[in-house]
XYZ file of C-alpha atoms in Angstrom:
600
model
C -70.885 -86.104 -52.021
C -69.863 -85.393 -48.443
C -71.398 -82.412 -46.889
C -68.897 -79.640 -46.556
C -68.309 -78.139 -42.659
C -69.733 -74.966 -42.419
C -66.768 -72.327 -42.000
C -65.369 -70.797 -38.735
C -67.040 -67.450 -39.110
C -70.836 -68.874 -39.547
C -71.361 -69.464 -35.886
C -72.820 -67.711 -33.356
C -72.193 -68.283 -29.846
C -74.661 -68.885 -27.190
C -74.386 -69.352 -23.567
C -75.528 -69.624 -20.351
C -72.238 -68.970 -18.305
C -72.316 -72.814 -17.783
C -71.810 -73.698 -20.853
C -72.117 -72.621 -24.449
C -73.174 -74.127 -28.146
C -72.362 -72.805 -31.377
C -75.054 -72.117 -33.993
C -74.308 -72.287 -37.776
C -75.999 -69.714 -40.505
C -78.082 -73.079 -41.741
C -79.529 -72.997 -38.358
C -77.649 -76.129 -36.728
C -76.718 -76.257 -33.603
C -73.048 -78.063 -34.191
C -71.328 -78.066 -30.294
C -73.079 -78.471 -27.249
C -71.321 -79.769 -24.320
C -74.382 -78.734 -21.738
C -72.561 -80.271 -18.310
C -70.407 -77.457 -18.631
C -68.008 -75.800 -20.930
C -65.029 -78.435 -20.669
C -67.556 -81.444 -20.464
C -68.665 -83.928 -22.711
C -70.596 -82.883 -25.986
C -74.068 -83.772 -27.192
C -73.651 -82.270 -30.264
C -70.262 -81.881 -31.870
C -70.798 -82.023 -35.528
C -68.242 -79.417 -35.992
C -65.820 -82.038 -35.308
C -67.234 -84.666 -37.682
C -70.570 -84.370 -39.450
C -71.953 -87.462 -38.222
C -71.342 -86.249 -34.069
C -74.902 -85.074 -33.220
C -76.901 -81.874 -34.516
C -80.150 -80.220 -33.705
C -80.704 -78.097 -36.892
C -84.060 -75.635 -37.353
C -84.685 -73.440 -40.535
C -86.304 -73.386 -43.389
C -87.023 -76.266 -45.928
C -84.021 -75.874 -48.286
C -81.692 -73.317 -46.166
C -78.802 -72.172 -48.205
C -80.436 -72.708 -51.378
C -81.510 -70.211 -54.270
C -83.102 -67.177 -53.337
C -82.554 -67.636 -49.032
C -80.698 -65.109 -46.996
C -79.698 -64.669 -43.728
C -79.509 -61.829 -41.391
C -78.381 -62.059 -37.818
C -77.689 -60.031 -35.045
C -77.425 -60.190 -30.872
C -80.698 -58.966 -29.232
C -78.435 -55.774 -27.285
C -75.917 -56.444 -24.416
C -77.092 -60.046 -24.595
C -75.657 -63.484 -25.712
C -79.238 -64.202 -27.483
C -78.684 -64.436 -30.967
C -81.774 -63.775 -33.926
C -81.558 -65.398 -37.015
C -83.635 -63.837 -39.660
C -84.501 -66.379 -43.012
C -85.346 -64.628 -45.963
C -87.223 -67.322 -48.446
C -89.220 -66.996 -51.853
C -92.435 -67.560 -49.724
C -91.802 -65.377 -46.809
C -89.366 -64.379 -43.688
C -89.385 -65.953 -40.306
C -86.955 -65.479 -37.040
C -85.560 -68.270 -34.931
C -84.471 -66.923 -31.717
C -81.562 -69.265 -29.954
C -80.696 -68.794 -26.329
C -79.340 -70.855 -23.582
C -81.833 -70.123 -20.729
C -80.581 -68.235 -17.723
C -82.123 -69.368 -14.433
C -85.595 -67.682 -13.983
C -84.844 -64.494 -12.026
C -81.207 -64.799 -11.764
C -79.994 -60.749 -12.656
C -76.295 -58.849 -12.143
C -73.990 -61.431 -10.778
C -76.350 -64.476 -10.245
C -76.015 -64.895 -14.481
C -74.772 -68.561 -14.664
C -74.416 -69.605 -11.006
C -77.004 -72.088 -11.297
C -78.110 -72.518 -15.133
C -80.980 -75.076 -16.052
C -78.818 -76.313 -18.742
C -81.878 -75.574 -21.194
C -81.572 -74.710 -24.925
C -84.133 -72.294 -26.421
C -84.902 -71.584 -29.700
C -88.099 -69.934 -30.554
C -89.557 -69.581 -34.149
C -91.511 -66.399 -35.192
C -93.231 -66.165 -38.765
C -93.385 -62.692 -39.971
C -94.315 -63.038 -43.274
C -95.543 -65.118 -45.555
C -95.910 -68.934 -45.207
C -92.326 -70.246 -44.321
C -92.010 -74.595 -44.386
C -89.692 -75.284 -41.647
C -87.575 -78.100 -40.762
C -86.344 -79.592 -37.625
C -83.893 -82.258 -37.569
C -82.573 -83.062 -34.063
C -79.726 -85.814 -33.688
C -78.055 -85.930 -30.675
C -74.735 -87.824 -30.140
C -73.806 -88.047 -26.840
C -69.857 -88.521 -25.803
C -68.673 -86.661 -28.638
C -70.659 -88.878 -31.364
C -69.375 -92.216 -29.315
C -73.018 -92.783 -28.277
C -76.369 -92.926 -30.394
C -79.286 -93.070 -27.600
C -82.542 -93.916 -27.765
C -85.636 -92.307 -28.085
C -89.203 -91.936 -26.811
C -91.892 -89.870 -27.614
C -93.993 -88.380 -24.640
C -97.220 -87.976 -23.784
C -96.752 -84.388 -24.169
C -95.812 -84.419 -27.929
C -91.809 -84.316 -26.956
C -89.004 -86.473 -27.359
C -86.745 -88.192 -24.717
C -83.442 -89.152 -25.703
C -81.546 -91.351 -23.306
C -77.828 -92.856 -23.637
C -75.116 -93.528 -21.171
C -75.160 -90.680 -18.776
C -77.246 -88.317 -20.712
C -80.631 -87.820 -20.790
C -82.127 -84.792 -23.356
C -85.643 -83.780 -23.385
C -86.946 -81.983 -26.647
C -90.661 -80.079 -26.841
C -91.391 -78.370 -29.173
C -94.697 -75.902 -28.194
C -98.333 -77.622 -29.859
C -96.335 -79.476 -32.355
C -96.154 -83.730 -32.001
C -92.646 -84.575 -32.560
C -92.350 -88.826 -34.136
C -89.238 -90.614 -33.022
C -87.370 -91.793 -35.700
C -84.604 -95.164 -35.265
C -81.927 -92.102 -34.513
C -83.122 -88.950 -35.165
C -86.615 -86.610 -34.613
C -86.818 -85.325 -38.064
C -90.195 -83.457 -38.547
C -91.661 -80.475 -40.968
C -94.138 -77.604 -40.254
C -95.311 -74.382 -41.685
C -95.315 -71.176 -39.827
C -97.548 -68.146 -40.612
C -96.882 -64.314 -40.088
C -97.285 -63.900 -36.641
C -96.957 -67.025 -35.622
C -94.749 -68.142 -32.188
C -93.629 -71.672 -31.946
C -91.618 -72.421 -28.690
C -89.016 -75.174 -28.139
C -86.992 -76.401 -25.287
C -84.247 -78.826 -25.453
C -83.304 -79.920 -21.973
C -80.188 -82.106 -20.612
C -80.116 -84.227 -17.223
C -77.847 -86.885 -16.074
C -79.268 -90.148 -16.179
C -78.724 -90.781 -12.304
C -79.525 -87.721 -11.580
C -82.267 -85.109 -11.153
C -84.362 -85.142 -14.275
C -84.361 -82.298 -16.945
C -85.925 -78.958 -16.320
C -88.940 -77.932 -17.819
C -89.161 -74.797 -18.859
C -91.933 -72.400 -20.871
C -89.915 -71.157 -23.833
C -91.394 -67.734 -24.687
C -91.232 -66.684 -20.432
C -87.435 -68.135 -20.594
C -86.430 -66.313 -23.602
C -87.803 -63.070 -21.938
C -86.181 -63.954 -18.441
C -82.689 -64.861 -19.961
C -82.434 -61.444 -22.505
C -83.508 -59.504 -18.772
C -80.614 -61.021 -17.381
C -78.110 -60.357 -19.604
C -78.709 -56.711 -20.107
C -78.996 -56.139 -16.505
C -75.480 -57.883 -15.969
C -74.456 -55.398 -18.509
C -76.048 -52.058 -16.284
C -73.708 -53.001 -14.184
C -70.349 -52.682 -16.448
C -69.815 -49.663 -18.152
C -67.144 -48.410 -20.297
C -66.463 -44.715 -21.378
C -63.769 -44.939 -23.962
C -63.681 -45.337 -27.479
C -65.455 -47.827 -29.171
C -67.791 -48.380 -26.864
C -70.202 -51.118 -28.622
C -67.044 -52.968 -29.819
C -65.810 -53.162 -26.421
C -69.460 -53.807 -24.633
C -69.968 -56.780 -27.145
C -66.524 -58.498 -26.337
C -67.287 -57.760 -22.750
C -70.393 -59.768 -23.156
C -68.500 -62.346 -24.924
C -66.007 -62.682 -22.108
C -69.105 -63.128 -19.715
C -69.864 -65.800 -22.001
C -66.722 -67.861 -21.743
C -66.379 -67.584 -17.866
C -67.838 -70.461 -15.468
C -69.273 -68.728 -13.302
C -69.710 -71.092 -10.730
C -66.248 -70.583 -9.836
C -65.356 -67.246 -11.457
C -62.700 -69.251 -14.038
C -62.260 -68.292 -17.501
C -62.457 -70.309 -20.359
C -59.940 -70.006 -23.254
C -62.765 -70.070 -25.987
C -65.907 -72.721 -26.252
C -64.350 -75.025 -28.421
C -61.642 -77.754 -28.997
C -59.559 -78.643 -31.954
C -60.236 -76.209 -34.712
C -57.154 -76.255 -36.491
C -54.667 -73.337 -36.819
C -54.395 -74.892 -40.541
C -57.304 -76.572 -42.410
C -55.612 -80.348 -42.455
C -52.815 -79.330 -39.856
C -52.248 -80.939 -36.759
C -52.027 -77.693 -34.692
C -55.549 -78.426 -33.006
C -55.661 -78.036 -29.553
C -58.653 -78.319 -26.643
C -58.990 -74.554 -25.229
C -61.852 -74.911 -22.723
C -60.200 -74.953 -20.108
C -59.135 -71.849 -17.941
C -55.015 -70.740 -18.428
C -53.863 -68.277 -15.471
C -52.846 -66.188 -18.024
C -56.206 -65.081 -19.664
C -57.461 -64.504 -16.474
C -55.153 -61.775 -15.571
C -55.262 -60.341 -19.306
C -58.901 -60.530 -18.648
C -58.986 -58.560 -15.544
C -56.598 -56.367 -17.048
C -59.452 -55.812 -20.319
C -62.077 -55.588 -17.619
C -60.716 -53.878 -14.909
C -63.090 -50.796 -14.969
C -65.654 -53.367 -14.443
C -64.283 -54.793 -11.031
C -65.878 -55.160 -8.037
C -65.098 -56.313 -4.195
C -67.319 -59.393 -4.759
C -65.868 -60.427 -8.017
C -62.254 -59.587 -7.509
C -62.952 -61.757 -4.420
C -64.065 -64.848 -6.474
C -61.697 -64.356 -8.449
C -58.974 -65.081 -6.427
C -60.499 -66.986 -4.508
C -60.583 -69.733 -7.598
C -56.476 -68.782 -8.275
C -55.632 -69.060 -3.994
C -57.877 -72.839 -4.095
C -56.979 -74.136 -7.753
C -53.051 -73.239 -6.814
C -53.179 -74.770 -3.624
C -49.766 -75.331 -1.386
C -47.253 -75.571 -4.058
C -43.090 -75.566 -3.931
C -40.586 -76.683 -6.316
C -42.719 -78.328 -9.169
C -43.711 -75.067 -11.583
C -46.974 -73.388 -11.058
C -49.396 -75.196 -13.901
C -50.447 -73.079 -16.729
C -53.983 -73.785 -16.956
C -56.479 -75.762 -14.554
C -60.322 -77.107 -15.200
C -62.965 -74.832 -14.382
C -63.178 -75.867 -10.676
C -59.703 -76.795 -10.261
C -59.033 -79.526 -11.835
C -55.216 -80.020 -12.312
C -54.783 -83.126 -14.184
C -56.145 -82.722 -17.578
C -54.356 -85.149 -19.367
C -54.761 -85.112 -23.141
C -56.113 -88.172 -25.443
C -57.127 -87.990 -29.045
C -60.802 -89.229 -30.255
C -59.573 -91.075 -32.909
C -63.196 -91.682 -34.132
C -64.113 -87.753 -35.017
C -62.486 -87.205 -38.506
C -61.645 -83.381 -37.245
C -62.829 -79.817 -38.809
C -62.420 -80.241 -42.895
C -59.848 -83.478 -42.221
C -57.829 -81.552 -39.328
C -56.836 -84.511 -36.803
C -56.111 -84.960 -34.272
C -58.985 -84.366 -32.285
C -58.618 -83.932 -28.851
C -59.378 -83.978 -25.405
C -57.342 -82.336 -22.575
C -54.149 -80.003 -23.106
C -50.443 -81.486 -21.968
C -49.616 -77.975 -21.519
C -51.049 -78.249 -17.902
C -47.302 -80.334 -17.651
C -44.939 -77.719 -18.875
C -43.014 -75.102 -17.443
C -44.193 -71.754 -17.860
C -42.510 -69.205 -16.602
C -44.493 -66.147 -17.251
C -47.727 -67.758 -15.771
C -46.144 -65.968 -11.938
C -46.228 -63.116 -13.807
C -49.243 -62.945 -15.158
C -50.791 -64.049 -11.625
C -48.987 -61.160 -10.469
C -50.267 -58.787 -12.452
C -53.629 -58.856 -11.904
C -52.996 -58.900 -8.330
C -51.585 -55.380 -8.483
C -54.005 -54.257 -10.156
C -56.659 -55.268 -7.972
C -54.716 -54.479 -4.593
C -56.887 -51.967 -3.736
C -59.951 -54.034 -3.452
C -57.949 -56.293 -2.047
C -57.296 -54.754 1.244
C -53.919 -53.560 2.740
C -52.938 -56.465 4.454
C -53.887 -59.812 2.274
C -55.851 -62.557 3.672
C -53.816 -65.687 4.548
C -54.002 -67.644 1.407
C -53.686 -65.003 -1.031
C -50.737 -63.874 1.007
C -49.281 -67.283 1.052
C -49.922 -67.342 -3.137
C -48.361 -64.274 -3.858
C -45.178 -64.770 -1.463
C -45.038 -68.387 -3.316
C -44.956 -67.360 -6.554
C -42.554 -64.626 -6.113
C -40.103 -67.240 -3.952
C -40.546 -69.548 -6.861
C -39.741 -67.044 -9.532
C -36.463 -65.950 -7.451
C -35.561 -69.205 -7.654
C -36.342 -70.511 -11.114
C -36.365 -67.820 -13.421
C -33.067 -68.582 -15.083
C -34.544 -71.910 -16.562
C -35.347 -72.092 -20.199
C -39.278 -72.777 -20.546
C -41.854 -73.661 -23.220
C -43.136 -69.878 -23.767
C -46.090 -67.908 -24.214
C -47.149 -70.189 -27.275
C -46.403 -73.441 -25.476
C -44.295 -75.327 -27.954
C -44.296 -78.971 -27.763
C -40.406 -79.267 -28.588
C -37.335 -78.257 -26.483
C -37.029 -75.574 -23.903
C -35.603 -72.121 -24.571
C -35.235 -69.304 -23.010
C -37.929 -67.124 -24.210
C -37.479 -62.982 -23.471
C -41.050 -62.617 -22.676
C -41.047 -65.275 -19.947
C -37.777 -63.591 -18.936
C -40.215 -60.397 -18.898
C -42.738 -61.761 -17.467
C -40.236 -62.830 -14.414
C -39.410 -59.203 -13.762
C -42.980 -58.207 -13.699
C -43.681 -61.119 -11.114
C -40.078 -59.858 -8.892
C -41.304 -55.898 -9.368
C -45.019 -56.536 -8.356
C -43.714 -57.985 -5.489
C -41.990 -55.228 -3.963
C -44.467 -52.776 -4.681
C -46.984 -55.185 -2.665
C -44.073 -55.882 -0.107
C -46.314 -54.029 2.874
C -49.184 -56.337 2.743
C -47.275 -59.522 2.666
C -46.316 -59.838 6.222
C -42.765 -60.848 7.989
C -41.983 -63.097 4.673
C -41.477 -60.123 2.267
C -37.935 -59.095 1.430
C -38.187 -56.222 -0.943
C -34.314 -55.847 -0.747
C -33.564 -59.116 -2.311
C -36.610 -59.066 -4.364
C -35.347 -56.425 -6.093
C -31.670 -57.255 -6.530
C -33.450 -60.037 -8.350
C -35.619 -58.087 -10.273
C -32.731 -56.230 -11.451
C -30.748 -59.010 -12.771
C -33.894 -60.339 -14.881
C -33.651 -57.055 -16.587
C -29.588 -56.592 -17.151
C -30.068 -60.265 -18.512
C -33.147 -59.716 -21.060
C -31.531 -56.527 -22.255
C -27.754 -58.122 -22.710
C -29.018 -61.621 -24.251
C -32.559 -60.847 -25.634
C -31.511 -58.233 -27.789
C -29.996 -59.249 -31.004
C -27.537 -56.255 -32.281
C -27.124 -57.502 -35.613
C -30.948 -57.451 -36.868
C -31.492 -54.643 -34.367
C -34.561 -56.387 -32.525
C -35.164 -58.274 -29.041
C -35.765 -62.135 -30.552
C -38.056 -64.416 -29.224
C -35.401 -66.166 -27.764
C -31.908 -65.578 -26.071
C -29.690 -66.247 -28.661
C -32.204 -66.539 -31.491
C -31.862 -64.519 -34.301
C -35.829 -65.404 -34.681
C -38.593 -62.466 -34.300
C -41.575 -62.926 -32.094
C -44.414 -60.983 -31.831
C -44.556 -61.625 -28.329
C -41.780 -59.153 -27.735
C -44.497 -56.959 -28.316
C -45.310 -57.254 -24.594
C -42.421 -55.377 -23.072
C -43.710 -52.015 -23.655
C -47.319 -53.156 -22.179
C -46.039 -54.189 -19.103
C -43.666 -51.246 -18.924
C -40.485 -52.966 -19.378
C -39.252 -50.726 -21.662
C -41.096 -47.873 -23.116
C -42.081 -47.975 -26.951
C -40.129 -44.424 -27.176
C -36.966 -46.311 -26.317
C -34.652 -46.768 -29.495
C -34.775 -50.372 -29.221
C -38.452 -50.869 -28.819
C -38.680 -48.688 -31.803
C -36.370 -50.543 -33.831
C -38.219 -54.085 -32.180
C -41.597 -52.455 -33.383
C -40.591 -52.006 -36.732
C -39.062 -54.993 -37.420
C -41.821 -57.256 -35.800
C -44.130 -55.268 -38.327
C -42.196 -55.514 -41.202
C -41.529 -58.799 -41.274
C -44.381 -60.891 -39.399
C -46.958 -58.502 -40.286
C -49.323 -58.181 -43.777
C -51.320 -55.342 -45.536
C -54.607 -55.721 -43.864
C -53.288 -55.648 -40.306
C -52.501 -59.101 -39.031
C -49.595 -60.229 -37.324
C -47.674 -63.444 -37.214
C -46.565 -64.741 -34.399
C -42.930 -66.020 -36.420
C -41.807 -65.781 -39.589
C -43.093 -69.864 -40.795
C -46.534 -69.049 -38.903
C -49.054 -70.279 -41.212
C -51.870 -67.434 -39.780
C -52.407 -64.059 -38.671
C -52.900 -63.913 -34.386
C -55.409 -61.786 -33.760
C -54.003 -61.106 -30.364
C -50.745 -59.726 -31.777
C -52.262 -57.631 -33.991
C -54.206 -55.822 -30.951
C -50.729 -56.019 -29.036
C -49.115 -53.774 -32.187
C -52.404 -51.248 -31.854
C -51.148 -50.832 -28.088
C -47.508 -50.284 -29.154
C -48.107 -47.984 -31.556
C -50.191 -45.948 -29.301
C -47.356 -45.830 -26.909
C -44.877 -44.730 -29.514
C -46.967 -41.535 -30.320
C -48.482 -43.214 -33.749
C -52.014 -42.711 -32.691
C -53.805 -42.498 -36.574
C -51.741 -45.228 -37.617
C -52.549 -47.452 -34.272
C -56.397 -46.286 -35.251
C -56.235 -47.417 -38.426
C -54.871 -50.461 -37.464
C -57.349 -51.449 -34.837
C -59.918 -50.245 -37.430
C -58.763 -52.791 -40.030
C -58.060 -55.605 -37.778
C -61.702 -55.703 -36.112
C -62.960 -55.806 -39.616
C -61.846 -59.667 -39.090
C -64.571 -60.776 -37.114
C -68.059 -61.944 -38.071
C -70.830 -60.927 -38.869
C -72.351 -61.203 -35.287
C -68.720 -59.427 -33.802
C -67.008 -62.965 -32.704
C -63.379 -63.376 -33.460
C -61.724 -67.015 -33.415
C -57.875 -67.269 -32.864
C -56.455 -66.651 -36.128
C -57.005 -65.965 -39.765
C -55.783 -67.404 -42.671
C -53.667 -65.256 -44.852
C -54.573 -66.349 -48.243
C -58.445 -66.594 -47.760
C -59.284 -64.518 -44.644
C -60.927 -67.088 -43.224
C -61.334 -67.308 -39.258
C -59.327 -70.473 -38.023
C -58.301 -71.729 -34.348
C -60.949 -72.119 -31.141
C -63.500 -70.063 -31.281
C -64.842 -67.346 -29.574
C -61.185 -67.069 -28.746
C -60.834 -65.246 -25.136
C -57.670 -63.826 -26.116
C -58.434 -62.379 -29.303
C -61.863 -60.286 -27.623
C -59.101 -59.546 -24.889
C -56.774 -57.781 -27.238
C -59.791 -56.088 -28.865
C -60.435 -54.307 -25.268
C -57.353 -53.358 -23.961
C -56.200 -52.130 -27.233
C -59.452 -49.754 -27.258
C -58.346 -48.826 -23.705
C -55.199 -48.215 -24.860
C -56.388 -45.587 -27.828
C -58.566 -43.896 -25.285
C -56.315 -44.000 -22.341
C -52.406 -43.802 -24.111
C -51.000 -43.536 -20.892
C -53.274 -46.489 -18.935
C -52.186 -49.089 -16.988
């Protein structure tokens, strides 16, 4: 019988702010793409079970009379796995190793692309096994492999080269695979290091396990000293904080959607999508969750990566989402090879959505602009300046086209209200920066602009004979992304039509425990809209009710705190990327929101 793919919710998330890998319950490290976070994998048995692994835990794992515990080591990304066996308990401590004195802001910026994983008896006699079987090129390539003087194991193929050790123990190379089976003893430390080089280039790092480990938990927790938070929910909010560290490159300061590609929206669907790339609008939602956190240097970076990834632009729409230096072209292709998560194909590679129109990406650009002006000085340098008057002129000029939306639908063009929204946030910004933008800002026009956006969403969004704004002018279809135009103060949720809006949306495209549709045929609760609907009902005056929501909705993620995009309805299973940016997003600013009612 075919093994069964572990589910969604087993894995914990590791990274280096580089990249990231995803460990299972059963100790297997399933998706490693150690170049970077939109690179090539080395493992990726999550797609298809024969696409590379490097599994460690006890002989047997998942059989009678094993448990697991697990939990973060605090304010860090390094995760402890605790196996409970008939003969004894023993730890396996996974991290991907931080550069050896790297603290604060220096996390990531130049990352040894080294796996960790350190094995601690602590009682009994535990039999472990070790099974390591790479795939390079997302199981396209089976390399070879060489023992070492040392005891390790080189793996070469194509452009790869991986380096395992594994502390006094002599690892045998197999035709494939290192597969290999020792005992540990209470109080016993074994040490391994799995390290990845490029074939012409420099060759792997070598690095002491039990001194990495040490160095890379020092460096997380003293990137977190310098973030705090003082609202409600504080280790709920710290954690997705750290998460959000996680998924950002930090080479370049971009943000990646979540750490994974093509995990269905439904188990067998086609829905499955590659999110590792960096969309314009999480970044601004993510300076918006993390905006107490800011700083000169990183705001700087920040934009910085927008101003250079942007570039000189002028009819063609702004894209949507870029790689994680700036790549535009990101053309998608399916890996017809990888049978997919539980039978979900296609798999794939690259997002088409860099193509479409999106016409609340401005706005979203915008957005965190304002709320950074401060640090951004009162007169903007030249290319930020020449962004922000770009977008805006661009906006003035386009904003009556129909677009593919928030969601990015792959059929025809509508005109969505919240890009419409999103429009008037982009026109409104712009006046109120108006005095740092130099002899191109026209404020007057801008706002005439501005002003017809809004007459327009408010005479063709809103839908008089269901009493809601639609997703759509014209549509008679709800969307929980109306949810939106009380967070970006469009409309206040006190308004009569934002109440009736609100109660609709959550009457119809919401369910007992919390979760949110996004329409009325969406097969899955969106975490994100879910959060949005905590924020709303803050802003109505429901504050208990927008507490108890928030409390039952967070009760979704795992058991280490990650949430993926969505859940299924029936079995409450996580489905979608995962760790979704947007979902630990909505988690933040809807605590914000709770603490702060009258934020932002």
């Amino acid at each position: 019988m075919e093994e069964q793919q572990p589910a969604i919710s087993d894995y914990g998330f590791l990274s280096d702010s580089r990249s990231g890998a995803l460990v299972g319950k059963d100790g297997s490290i399933d998706w490693w793409c150690p170049h970077r976070f939109d690179g090539s994998s080395v493992f990726a048995r999550l797609l298809d079970p024969g696409a590379g692994h490097f599994r460690l835990a006890p002989v047997g794992v998942g059989g009678r009379g094993h448990r697991v515990e697990r939990a973060y080591l605090p304010d860090t990304l390094v995760l402890r796995t605790v196996h409970h066996t008939p003969h004894g308990s023993v730890a396996v401590t996974d991290a991907l190793a931080a550069e050896v004195g790297a603290r604060a802001h220096e996390l990531g910026k130049n990352s040894p692309a080294v796996l960790i994983r350190v094995v601690e008896g602590l009682s009994g006699r535990v039999r472990m096994a070790l099974d390591f079987a790479p795939r390079p090129e997302y199981g396209l390539l089976t390399p070879y492999l060489h023992e070492q003087p040392d005891g390790g194991v080189l793996a070469g193929a194509g452009p790869v080269v991986l380096v395992l050790r594994a502390g006094g123990l002599h690892l045998r190379a197999g035709t494939d695979r290192v597969s290999h089976e020792f005992e540990v003893s209470a109080g016993q430390v074994i040490g391994m290091d799995l390290a990845f080089g490029e074939a012409y280039g420099d060759p792997p790092a070598r690095m002491d396990p039990l001194t990495t480990l040490a160095e890379t938990t020092q460096a997380w927790q003293a990137f977190r000293e310098t973030h705090g938070y003082s609202g409600r929910y504080p280790e709920l909010v710290k954690h997705s904080s750290t998460v959000l560290t996680g998924l950002t490159y930090a080479r370049s300061g971009a943000v990646a959607a979540a750490l994974t590609s093509s995990l269905p929206e439904q188990i067998g669907g086609d829905r499955n999508y590659d999110y590792r790339y960096s969309w314009l609008r999480d970044f601004s939602l993510t300076m918006r969750a993390l905006w107490v956190a800011a700083c000169p240097d990183e705001a700087s970076r920040l934009f910085a990566w927008v101003t250079r990834s942007i570039g000189r632009f002028g009819d063609e729409p702004v894209p949507v989402l870029f790689g994680l230096e700036g790549e535009r072209d990101l053309s998608e292709h399916h890996c017809n090879h990888l049978r997919g998560y539980r039978g979900s194909r296609p798999v794939r590679v690259g997002n088409d959505a860099w193509r479409q129109r999106q016409l609340d990406v401005p706005g979203e650009v915008m957005s965190a602009v304002w709320r950074l002006r401060d640090y951004l000085g009162a007169r903007f340098e030249d290319e930020l300046r020449e962004m922000v008057l770009g977008l805006t002129e661009q906006v003035a000029a386009t904003w009556h086209l129909p677009d593919r939306g928030i969601w990015e639908t792959r059929d025809e063009e509508r005109h969505y209200v919240s890009s419409k929204v999103s429009c008037w946030l982009t026109m409104d910004r712009a006046v109120g920066l108006a005095d740092r933008l130099g002899d191109g800002a026209d404020p007057r026009r801008w706002a005439q602009v501005r002003d017809e956006i809004r007459e327009t969403v408010l005479r063709e969004g809103w839908n008089d004979r269901i009493g809601a704004f639609t997703g759509a002018f014209g549509s008679a279809e709800l969307d929980a992304s109306v949810l939106a135009l009380p967070v970006t103060h469009f409309l206040p949720a006190t308004d009569p039509r934002m109440r009736s809006t609100i109660a609709m949306v959550e009457r119809e495209l919401g369910t007992e425990d919390g979760l949110l549709r996004r329409w009325t045929t969406d097969p899955a609760g969106f975490l994100l809209c879910s959060f949005w609907l905590v924020e709303c009902l803050v802003m109505m005056g429901e504050q208990q009710r927008a507490e108890a929501l928030f409390e039952r909705v967070v009760g979704h993620s795992n058991d280490v705190g990650l949430f993926s995009e969505q859940i299924d309805l029936t079995t409450g299973a996580q489905l979608g990327n995962t760790p979704q940016a947007l979902s630990h997003i909505g988690l933040i600013n809807a605590a914000w929101r709770i603490t702060e009612p009258e934020s932002y």
